[in-house]
mmCIF file of C-alpha atoms in Angstrom:
data_model
loop_
_atom_site.group_PDB
_atom_site.id
_atom_site.type_symbol
_atom_site.label_atom_id
_atom_site.label_comp_id
_atom_site.label_asym_id
_atom_site.label_seq_id
_atom_site.Cartn_x
_atom_site.Cartn_y
_atom_site.Cartn_z
ATOM 1 C CA MET A 1 -1.461 -20.980 4.274
ATOM 2 C CA ASP A 2 -2.826 -22.208 0.949
ATOM 3 C CA GLU A 3 -0.134 -23.959 -1.130
ATOM 4 C CA ASP A 4 -1.055 -22.049 -4.318
ATOM 5 C CA ILE A 5 -0.671 -18.720 -2.508
ATOM 6 C CA GLN A 6 2.630 -19.822 -1.031
ATOM 7 C CA ALA A 7 3.937 -21.001 -4.409
ATOM 8 C CA ALA A 8 2.975 -17.745 -6.131
ATOM 9 C CA PHE A 9 3.818 -15.179 -3.424
ATOM 10 C CA ALA A 10 6.439 -16.559 -0.998
ATOM 11 C CA MET A 11 9.230 -14.875 -3.000
ATOM 12 C CA SER A 12 10.302 -11.445 -4.209
ATOM 13 C CA PHE A 13 8.384 -9.984 -7.157
ATOM 14 C CA ARG A 14 7.201 -6.780 -8.829
ATOM 15 C CA ALA A 15 3.484 -5.874 -8.628
ATOM 16 C CA ARG A 16 0.829 -3.191 -8.458
ATOM 17 C CA LEU A 17 -1.402 -2.763 -5.416
ATOM 18 C CA TYR A 18 -5.031 -1.605 -5.648
ATOM 19 C CA LEU A 19 -7.641 -0.717 -3.040
ATOM 20 C CA ARG A 20 -10.562 -3.106 -3.397
ATOM 21 C CA ALA A 21 -14.010 -1.526 -3.626
ATOM 22 C CA VAL A 22 -17.376 -3.250 -3.994
ATOM 23 C CA ASP A 23 -17.449 -3.190 -7.804
ATOM 24 C CA ARG A 24 -13.916 -2.234 -8.852
ATOM 25 C CA TYR A 25 -10.274 -1.822 -7.918
ATOM 26 C CA ILE A 26 -9.098 1.725 -7.143
ATOM 27 C CA PRO A 27 -5.508 2.579 -8.112
ATOM 28 C CA LEU A 28 -3.041 3.818 -5.538
ATOM 29 C CA ARG A 29 -1.080 7.006 -6.118
ATOM 30 C CA LEU A 30 1.848 8.891 -4.664
ATOM 31 C CA SER A 31 1.052 12.343 -3.324
ATOM 32 C CA ARG A 32 2.580 15.524 -4.694
ATOM 33 C CA GLY A 33 3.313 18.719 -2.804
ATOM 34 C CA SER A 34 0.786 20.443 -5.065
ATOM 35 C CA ASP A 35 -2.090 18.325 -3.674
ATOM 36 C CA LYS A 36 -4.502 20.146 -1.372
ATOM 37 C CA PHE A 37 -6.975 18.273 0.775
ATOM 38 C CA SER A 38 -10.372 19.579 1.846
ATOM 39 C CA TRP A 39 -9.497 19.192 5.523
ATOM 40 C CA GLY A 40 -6.502 21.500 5.310
ATOM 41 C CA ILE A 41 -3.494 19.226 4.906
ATOM 42 C CA THR A 42 -0.968 19.810 2.125
ATOM 43 C CA PRO A 43 1.119 16.624 1.839
ATOM 44 C CA GLU A 44 4.690 16.327 0.720
ATOM 45 C CA ASP A 45 5.694 14.060 -2.137
ATOM 46 C CA ASP A 46 5.294 10.275 -2.002
ATOM 47 C CA TRP A 47 2.629 9.658 0.651
ATOM 48 C CA LEU A 48 0.713 6.562 -0.440
ATOM 49 C CA GLN A 49 -2.921 7.338 -1.249
ATOM 50 C CA ALA A 50 -5.852 5.683 -3.010
ATOM 51 C CA GLY A 51 -7.645 7.280 -5.939
ATOM 52 C CA GLY A 52 -6.831 9.289 -8.996
ATOM 53 C CA ARG A 53 -6.884 8.549 -12.694
ATOM 54 C CA GLN A 54 -3.535 6.863 -13.327
ATOM 55 C CA ASP A 55 -2.621 3.236 -12.736
ATOM 56 C CA SER A 56 -1.023 2.230 -9.447
ATOM 57 C CA PRO A 57 2.746 2.623 -9.290
ATOM 58 C CA VAL A 58 4.928 -0.427 -9.796
ATOM 59 C CA MET A 59 6.253 -1.689 -6.469
ATOM 60 C CA ASP A 60 8.949 -4.176 -5.571
ATOM 61 C CA PHE A 61 7.933 -6.692 -2.900
ATOM 62 C CA HIS A 62 11.160 -7.984 -1.333
ATOM 63 C CA TYR A 63 10.366 -11.261 0.428
ATOM 64 C CA HIS A 64 11.478 -11.313 4.068
ATOM 65 C CA SER A 65 9.756 -14.237 5.809
ATOM 66 C CA GLN A 66 6.368 -15.746 6.584
ATOM 67 C CA THR A 67 4.173 -17.177 9.330
ATOM 68 C CA ASP A 68 1.268 -19.617 9.032
ATOM 69 C CA ASP A 69 -1.083 -16.858 7.842
ATOM 70 C CA ARG A 70 1.090 -13.898 6.751
ATOM 71 C CA LEU A 71 3.751 -13.124 4.135
ATOM 72 C CA HIS A 72 6.339 -10.495 5.116
ATOM 73 C CA TYR A 73 7.914 -8.029 2.661
ATOM 74 C CA HIS A 74 9.911 -4.850 2.437
ATOM 75 C CA ILE A 75 8.063 -2.759 -0.166
ATOM 76 C CA SER A 76 9.699 -0.138 -2.376
ATOM 77 C CA VAL A 77 9.152 1.876 -5.539
ATOM 78 C CA PRO A 78 12.045 1.524 -7.977
ATOM 79 C CA GLY A 79 14.248 4.358 -9.212
ATOM 80 C CA ARG A 80 14.072 8.166 -8.758
ATOM 81 C CA PRO A 81 17.302 8.130 -8.368
ATOM 82 C CA GLN A 82 17.212 5.219 -5.932
ATOM 83 C CA ALA A 83 14.435 3.024 -4.565
ATOM 84 C CA LYS A 84 12.170 4.486 -1.885
ATOM 85 C CA THR A 85 10.957 2.179 0.885
ATOM 86 C CA LEU A 86 7.424 2.104 2.294
ATOM 87 C CA GLY A 87 7.279 3.220 5.913
ATOM 88 C CA ILE A 88 4.961 4.831 8.442
ATOM 89 C CA SER A 89 4.975 8.413 9.708
ATOM 90 C CA ARG A 90 4.655 9.262 13.399
ATOM 91 C CA ASN A 91 0.900 9.759 12.765
ATOM 92 C CA GLY A 92 0.454 6.354 11.106
ATOM 93 C CA TYR A 93 0.385 7.511 7.457
ATOM 94 C CA LEU A 94 1.991 5.371 4.760
ATOM 95 C CA GLY A 95 4.723 6.972 2.697
ATOM 96 C CA PHE A 96 7.826 6.132 0.694
ATOM 97 C CA TYR A 97 11.184 7.221 2.128
ATOM 98 C CA TRP A 98 14.755 7.298 0.871
ATOM 99 C CA HIS A 99 16.354 9.428 3.546
ATOM 100 C CA ALA A 100 14.862 7.678 6.594
ATOM 101 C CA ASP A 101 16.068 4.184 7.461
ATOM 102 C CA VAL A 102 12.998 1.958 7.116
ATOM 103 C CA THR A 103 13.702 -1.441 8.679
ATOM 104 C CA ASP A 104 10.235 -2.801 9.480
ATOM 105 C CA TYR A 105 8.582 -5.215 7.084
ATOM 106 C CA TRP A 106 4.949 -5.243 5.931
ATOM 107 C CA LYS A 107 2.580 -8.160 6.388
ATOM 108 C CA ILE A 108 0.323 -9.420 3.617
ATOM 109 C CA GLU A 109 -2.659 -11.326 5.007
ATOM 110 C CA PRO A 110 -4.018 -13.469 2.140
ATOM 111 C CA LEU A 111 -7.813 -13.552 1.901
ATOM 112 C CA GLU A 112 -8.505 -14.966 -1.570
ATOM 113 C CA LEU A 113 -6.537 -15.922 -4.672
ATOM 114 C CA THR A 114 -8.296 -14.690 -7.842
ATOM 115 C CA ASP A 115 -7.500 -14.522 -11.557
ATOM 116 C CA GLU A 116 -6.445 -10.863 -11.049
ATOM 117 C CA GLY A 117 -4.119 -11.556 -8.107
ATOM 118 C CA LEU A 118 -4.217 -11.899 -4.325
ATOM 119 C CA VAL A 119 -6.985 -10.179 -2.351
ATOM 120 C CA CYS A 120 -5.461 -9.328 1.010
ATOM 121 C CA HIS A 121 -5.179 -7.075 4.022
ATOM 122 C CA LEU A 122 -2.025 -4.976 4.250
ATOM 123 C CA ARG A 123 -0.687 -4.808 7.815
ATOM 124 C CA ASP A 124 2.240 -3.002 9.375
ATOM 125 C CA HIS A 125 4.922 -4.865 11.346
ATOM 126 C CA ARG A 126 2.760 -4.615 14.508
ATOM 127 C CA GLY A 127 -0.194 -6.247 12.736
ATOM 128 C CA TYR A 128 -2.345 -3.097 12.353
ATOM 129 C CA ARG A 129 -4.454 -3.195 9.181
ATOM 130 C CA VAL A 130 -4.262 -0.309 6.706
ATOM 131 C CA GLY A 131 -7.325 1.936 6.575
ATOM 132 C CA ALA A 132 -8.440 4.793 4.324
ATOM 133 C CA LEU A 133 -9.214 8.379 5.379
ATOM 134 C CA GLU A 134 -11.385 9.768 2.609
ATOM 135 C CA ASP A 135 -10.900 13.316 1.319
ATOM 136 C CA THR A 136 -14.338 14.334 0.054
ATOM 137 C CA PRO A 137 -14.348 16.138 -2.176
ATOM 138 C CA HIS A 138 -10.728 16.279 -3.280
ATOM 139 C CA ARG A 139 -10.000 19.572 -5.055
ATOM 140 C CA ASN A 140 -9.643 17.949 -8.491
ATOM 141 C CA GLY A 141 -12.969 16.092 -8.194
ATOM 142 C CA ASP A 142 -11.427 12.633 -7.887
ATOM 143 C CA TRP A 143 -12.114 10.325 -4.976
ATOM 144 C CA VAL A 144 -8.877 10.325 -2.955
ATOM 145 C CA ALA A 145 -8.035 8.816 0.434
ATOM 146 C CA LEU A 146 -4.924 8.834 2.598
ATOM 147 C CA LEU A 147 -3.792 5.444 3.905
ATOM 148 C CA ASN A 148 -3.139 5.028 7.626
ATOM 149 C CA VAL A 149 -2.539 2.174 10.085
ATOM 150 C CA GLU A 150 -3.961 3.917 13.149
ATOM 151 C CA GLU A 151 -7.256 5.322 11.857
ATOM 152 C CA GLY A 152 -9.631 5.175 8.918
ATOM 153 C CA GLN A 153 -11.870 2.484 7.463
ATOM 154 C CA VAL A 154 -10.002 -0.829 7.153
ATOM 155 C CA CYS A 155 -9.495 -1.779 3.483
ATOM 156 C CA THR A 156 -8.814 -4.837 1.436
ATOM 157 C CA PHE A 157 -6.348 -4.711 -1.423
ATOM 158 C CA LEU A 158 -5.581 -6.533 -4.638
ATOM 159 C CA LEU A 159 -1.926 -7.476 -5.044
ATOM 160 C CA ALA A 160 -1.488 -7.904 -8.816
ATOM 161 C CA PRO A 161 1.939 -9.314 -9.807
ATOM 162 C CA LEU A 162 3.433 -8.147 -13.098
ATOM 163 C CA ASP A 163 4.259 -10.839 -15.634
#
């Protein structure tokens, strides 16, 4: 692994994560029970999605370990009244949990270090890359996609540490 990447990311830190598109970075969002998707699903709160008009939520990346080409973290969103940890549903969807015991770490596969942050693949503990399942059109007119490790178009992300 590149020494600059290791020096900057082989530790715990707070950051925002964005889906990388051809010409821009798309913020992530947490679902709300009031969301309604065109293909009939009504999600509960705190499923991790891409799209929307607000900035990505702040996330804590708790350093766990590393291999030659991956950095391992437990990922959580702070507060509300306690931190919620990123996990995977039985169907492979990404969501934040506080009642379920999430023990598996996430793998960051570094692709490129840029001025904005680290371009990477996000992988689950088994090594499956995160993909996007697009909801077109989402009822509010925004581009929105659910994130999943078992289906969808594989995505790259920007991991942007907060100062």
